[in-house]
Short mmCIF file of C-alpha atoms in Angstrom, two decimals:
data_model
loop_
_atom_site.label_atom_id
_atom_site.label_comp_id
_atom_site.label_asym_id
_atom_site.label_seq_id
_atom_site.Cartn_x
_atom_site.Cartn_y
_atom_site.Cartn_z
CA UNK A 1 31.82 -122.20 -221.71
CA UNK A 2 31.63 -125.36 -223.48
CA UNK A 3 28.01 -126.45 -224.62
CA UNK A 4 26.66 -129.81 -223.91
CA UNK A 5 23.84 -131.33 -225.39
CA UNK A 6 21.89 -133.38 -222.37
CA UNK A 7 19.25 -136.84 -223.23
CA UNK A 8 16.55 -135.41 -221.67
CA UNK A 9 12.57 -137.04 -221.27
CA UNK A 10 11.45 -135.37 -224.95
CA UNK A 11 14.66 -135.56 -226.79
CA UNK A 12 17.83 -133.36 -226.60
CA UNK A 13 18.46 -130.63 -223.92
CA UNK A 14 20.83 -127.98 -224.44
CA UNK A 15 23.13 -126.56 -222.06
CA UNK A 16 26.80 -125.08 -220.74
CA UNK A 17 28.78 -126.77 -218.03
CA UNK A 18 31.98 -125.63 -216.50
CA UNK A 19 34.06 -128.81 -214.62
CA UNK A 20 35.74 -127.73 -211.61
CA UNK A 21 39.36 -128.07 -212.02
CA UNK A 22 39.52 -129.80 -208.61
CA UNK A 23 38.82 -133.24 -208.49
CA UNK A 24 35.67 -134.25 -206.22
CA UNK A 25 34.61 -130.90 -206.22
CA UNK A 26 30.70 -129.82 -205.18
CA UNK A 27 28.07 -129.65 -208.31
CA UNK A 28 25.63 -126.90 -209.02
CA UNK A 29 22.41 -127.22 -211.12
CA UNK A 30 21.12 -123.91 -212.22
CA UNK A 31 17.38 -123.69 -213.43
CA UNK A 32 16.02 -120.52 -215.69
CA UNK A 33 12.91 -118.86 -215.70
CA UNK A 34 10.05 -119.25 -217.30
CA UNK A 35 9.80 -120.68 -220.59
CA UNK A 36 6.49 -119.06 -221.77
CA UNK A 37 7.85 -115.64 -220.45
CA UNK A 38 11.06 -115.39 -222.19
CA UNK A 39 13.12 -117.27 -219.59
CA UNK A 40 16.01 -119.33 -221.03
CA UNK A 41 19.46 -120.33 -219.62
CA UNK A 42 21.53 -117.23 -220.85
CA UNK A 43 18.68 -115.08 -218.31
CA UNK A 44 21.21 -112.31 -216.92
CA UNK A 45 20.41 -113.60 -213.23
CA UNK A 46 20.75 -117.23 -214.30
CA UNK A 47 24.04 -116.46 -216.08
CA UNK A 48 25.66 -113.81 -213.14
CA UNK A 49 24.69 -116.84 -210.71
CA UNK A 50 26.37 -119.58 -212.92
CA UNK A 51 29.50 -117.71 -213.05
CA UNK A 52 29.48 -117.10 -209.03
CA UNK A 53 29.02 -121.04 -208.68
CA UNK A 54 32.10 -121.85 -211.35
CA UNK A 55 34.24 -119.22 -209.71
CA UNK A 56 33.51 -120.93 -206.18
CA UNK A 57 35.06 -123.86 -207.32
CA UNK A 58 31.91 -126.10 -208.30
CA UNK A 59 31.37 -128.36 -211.70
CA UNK A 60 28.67 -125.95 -212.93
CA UNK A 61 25.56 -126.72 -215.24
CA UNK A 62 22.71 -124.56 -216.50
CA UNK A 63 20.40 -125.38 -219.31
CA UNK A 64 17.34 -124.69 -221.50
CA UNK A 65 14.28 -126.62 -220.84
CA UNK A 66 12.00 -128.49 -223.32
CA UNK A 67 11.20 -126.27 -226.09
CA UNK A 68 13.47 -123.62 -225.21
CA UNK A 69 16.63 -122.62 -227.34
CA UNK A 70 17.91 -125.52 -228.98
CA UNK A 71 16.23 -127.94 -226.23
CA UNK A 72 13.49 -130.29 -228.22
CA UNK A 73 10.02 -130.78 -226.94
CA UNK A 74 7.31 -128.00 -225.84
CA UNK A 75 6.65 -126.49 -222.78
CA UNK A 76 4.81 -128.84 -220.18
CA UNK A 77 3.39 -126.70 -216.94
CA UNK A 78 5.86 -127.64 -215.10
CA UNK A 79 5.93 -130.89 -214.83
CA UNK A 80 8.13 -131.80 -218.28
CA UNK A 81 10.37 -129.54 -216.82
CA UNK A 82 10.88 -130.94 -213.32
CA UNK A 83 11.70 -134.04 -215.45
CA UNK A 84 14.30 -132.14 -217.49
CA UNK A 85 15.90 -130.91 -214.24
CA UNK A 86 16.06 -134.46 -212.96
CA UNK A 87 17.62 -135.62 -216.19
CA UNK A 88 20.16 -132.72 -216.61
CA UNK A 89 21.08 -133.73 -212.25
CA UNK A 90 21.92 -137.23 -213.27
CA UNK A 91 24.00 -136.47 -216.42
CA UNK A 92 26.22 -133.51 -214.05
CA UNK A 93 26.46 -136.37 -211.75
CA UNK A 94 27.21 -139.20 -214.19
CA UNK A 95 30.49 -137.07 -214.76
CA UNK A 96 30.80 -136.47 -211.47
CA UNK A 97 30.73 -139.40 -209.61
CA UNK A 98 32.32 -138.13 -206.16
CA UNK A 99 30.55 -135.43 -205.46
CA UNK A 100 30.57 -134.04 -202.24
CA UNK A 101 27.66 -132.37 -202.19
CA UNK A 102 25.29 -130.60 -205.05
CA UNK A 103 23.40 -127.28 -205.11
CA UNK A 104 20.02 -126.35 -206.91
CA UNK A 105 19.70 -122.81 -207.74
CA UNK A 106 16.57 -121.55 -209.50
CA UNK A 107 15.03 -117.95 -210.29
CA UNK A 108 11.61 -117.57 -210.62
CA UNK A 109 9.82 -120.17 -211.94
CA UNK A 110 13.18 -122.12 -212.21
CA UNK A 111 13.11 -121.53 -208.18
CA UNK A 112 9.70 -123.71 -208.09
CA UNK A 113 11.23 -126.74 -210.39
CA UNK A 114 14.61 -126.77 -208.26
CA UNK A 115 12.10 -126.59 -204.77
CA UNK A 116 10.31 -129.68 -206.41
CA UNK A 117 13.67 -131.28 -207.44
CA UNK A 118 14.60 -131.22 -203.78
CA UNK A 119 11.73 -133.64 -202.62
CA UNK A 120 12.42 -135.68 -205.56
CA UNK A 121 16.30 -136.19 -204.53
CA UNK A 122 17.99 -136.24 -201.12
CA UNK A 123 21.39 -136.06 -201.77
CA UNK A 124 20.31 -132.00 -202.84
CA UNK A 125 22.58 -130.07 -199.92
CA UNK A 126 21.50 -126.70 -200.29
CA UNK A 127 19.34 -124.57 -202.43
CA UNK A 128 19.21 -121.47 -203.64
CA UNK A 129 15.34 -119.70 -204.19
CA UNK A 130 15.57 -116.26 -206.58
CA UNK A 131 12.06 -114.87 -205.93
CA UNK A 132 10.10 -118.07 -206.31
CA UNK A 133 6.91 -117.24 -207.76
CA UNK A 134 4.55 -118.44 -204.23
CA UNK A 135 1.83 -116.41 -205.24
CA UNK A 136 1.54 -118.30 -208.95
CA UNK A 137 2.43 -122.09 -207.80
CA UNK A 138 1.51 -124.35 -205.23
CA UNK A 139 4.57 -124.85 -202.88
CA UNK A 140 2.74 -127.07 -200.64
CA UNK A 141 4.43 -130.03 -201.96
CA UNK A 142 7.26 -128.73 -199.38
CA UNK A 143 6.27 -131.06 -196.72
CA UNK A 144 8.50 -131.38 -194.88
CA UNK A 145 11.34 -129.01 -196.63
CA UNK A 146 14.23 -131.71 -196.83
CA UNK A 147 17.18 -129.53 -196.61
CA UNK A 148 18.86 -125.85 -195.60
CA UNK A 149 18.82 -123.10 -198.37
CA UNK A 150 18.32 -119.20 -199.10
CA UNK A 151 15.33 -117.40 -200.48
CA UNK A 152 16.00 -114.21 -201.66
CA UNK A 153 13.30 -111.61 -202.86
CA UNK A 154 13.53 -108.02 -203.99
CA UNK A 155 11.09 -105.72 -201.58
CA UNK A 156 9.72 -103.82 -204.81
CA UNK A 157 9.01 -107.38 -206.67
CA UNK A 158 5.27 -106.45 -208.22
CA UNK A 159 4.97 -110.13 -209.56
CA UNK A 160 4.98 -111.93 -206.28
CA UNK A 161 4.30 -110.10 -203.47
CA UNK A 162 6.92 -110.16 -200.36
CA UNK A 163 4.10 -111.21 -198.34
CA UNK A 164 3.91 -114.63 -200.23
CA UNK A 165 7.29 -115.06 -200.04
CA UNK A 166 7.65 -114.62 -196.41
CA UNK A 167 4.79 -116.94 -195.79
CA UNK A 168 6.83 -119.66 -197.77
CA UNK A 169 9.92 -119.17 -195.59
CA UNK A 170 7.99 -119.18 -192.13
CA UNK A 171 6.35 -122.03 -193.03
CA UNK A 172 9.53 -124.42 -194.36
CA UNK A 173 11.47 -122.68 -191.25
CA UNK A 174 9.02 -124.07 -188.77
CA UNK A 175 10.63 -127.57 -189.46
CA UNK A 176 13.08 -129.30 -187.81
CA UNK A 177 16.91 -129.66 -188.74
CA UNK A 178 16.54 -127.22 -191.44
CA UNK A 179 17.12 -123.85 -191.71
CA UNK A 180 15.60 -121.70 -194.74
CA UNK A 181 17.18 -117.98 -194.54
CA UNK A 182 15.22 -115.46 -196.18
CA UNK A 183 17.01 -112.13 -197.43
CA UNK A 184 15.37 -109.29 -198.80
CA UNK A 185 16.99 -106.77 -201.24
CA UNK A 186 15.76 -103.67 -201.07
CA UNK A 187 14.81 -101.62 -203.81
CA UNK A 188 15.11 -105.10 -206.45
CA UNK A 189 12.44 -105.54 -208.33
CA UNK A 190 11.48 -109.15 -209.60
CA UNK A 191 14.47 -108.87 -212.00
CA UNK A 192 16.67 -107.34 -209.77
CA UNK A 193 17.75 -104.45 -212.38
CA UNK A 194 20.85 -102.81 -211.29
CA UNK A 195 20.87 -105.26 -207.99
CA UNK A 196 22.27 -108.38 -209.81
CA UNK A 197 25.81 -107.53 -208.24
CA UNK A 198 24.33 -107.09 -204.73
CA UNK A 199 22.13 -110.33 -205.29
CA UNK A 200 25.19 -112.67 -206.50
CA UNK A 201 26.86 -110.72 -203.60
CA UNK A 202 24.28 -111.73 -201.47
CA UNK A 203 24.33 -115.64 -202.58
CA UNK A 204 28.20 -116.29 -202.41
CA UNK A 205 28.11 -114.89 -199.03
CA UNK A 206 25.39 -117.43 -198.15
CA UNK A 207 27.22 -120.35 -200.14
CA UNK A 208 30.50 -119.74 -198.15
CA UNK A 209 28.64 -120.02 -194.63
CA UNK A 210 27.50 -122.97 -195.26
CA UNK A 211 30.17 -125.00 -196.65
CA UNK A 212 31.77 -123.87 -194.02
CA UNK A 213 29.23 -124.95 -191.72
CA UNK A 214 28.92 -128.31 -193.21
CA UNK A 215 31.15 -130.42 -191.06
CA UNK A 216 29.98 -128.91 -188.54
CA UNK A 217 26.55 -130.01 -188.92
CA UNK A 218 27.48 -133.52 -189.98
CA UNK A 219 29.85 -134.00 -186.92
CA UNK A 220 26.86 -133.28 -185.07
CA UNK A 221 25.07 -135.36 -186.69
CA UNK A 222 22.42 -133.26 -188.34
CA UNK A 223 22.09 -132.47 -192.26
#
């Protein structure tokens, strides 16, 4: 996968992107976990998901954030990061002007930045949620949730309890025109060993719903 080095908000960003070889094809922004705990782009979840994204046929990016890898800067709480992920969105869209549509997918952590990245830019489709950490972070900033995605959490995750989770879900679900699915995997932990298949499984079946759902929802005039 060719590397690309990214102008990000503290200096250089480094990261691997995979262009569709369709024109005007879909983009997908993949966010790692976190920084202080080891996450970093090549995270086996991260990766498996990046590859499921490129094989579907979408101009694929995932990176490190500040301070990780080769990526300059030091971590920033969250909120140096959320400007990373806006900076590494506009450079996958400055090469891909047409886009029909673009997907955030985050695990973890990464899952929190890519939820805040949605309220910072509508033209976000869908989103993908890998356990996002609702227990850790505030997620109130939801409000309202400005477009359909998936939240997926393992039933024996002992970081972030499937209670906290499910509270997140309800909540964005109780708004209108969107529709937030939640699936559980059962017997994943918060790293989903040995469920990785069943999770990327899990996310391309979700991905091909809803493009295929798409113009049905814009004929009707909804998002």
């Amino acid at each position: 996968m060719p590397e690309v080095i990214i102008n990000g908000p503290e200096g250089r960003l480094e990261g691997r992107y995979s262009h569709a070889r369709t024109p005007n094809s879909p983009v997908a922004l993949l966010l790692h976990p976190h920084p202080q705990h080891g996450g970093t782009m090549n995270n086996k979840i991260v990766y498996n998901l990046y590859q499921a994204f490129v094989r579907r046929g979408f101009s694929s990016l995932r990176f490190n954030f500040r301070g990780v890898g080769r990526s300059q800067g030091t971590y920033d709480r969250g909120e140096g990061e959320l400007s990373d992920a806006a900076a590494a969105l506009d450079w996958l869209q400055t090469y891909n002007p047409n886009a029909p549509s673009c997907w955030v997918i985050g695990f973890s952590f990464g899952a929190w930045i890519g939820m805040q990245l949605l309220m910072r830019r509508p033209e976000i489709a869908g989103f993908v949620s890998v356990s996002p950490p609702a227990n850790m972070f505030d997620f109130s900033f939801l409000a309202p949730c400005p477009s359909s995605g998936l939240i997926v959490h393992g039933d024996q995750d002992t970081l972030v309890p499937e209670e906290a989770v499910l509270k997140l879900a309800n909540k964005l679900n109780s708004q209108r025109d969107i529709t937030v699915t939640l699936k559980s995997i059962k017997g994943a932990d918060h790293f989903y060993k040995d469920k990785v298949d069943q999770l990327v499984e899990l996310v391309d079946r979700y991905v091909d719903e809803a493009i295929a759902s798409a113009p049905a929802r814009a004929a009707a005039g909804t998002r």
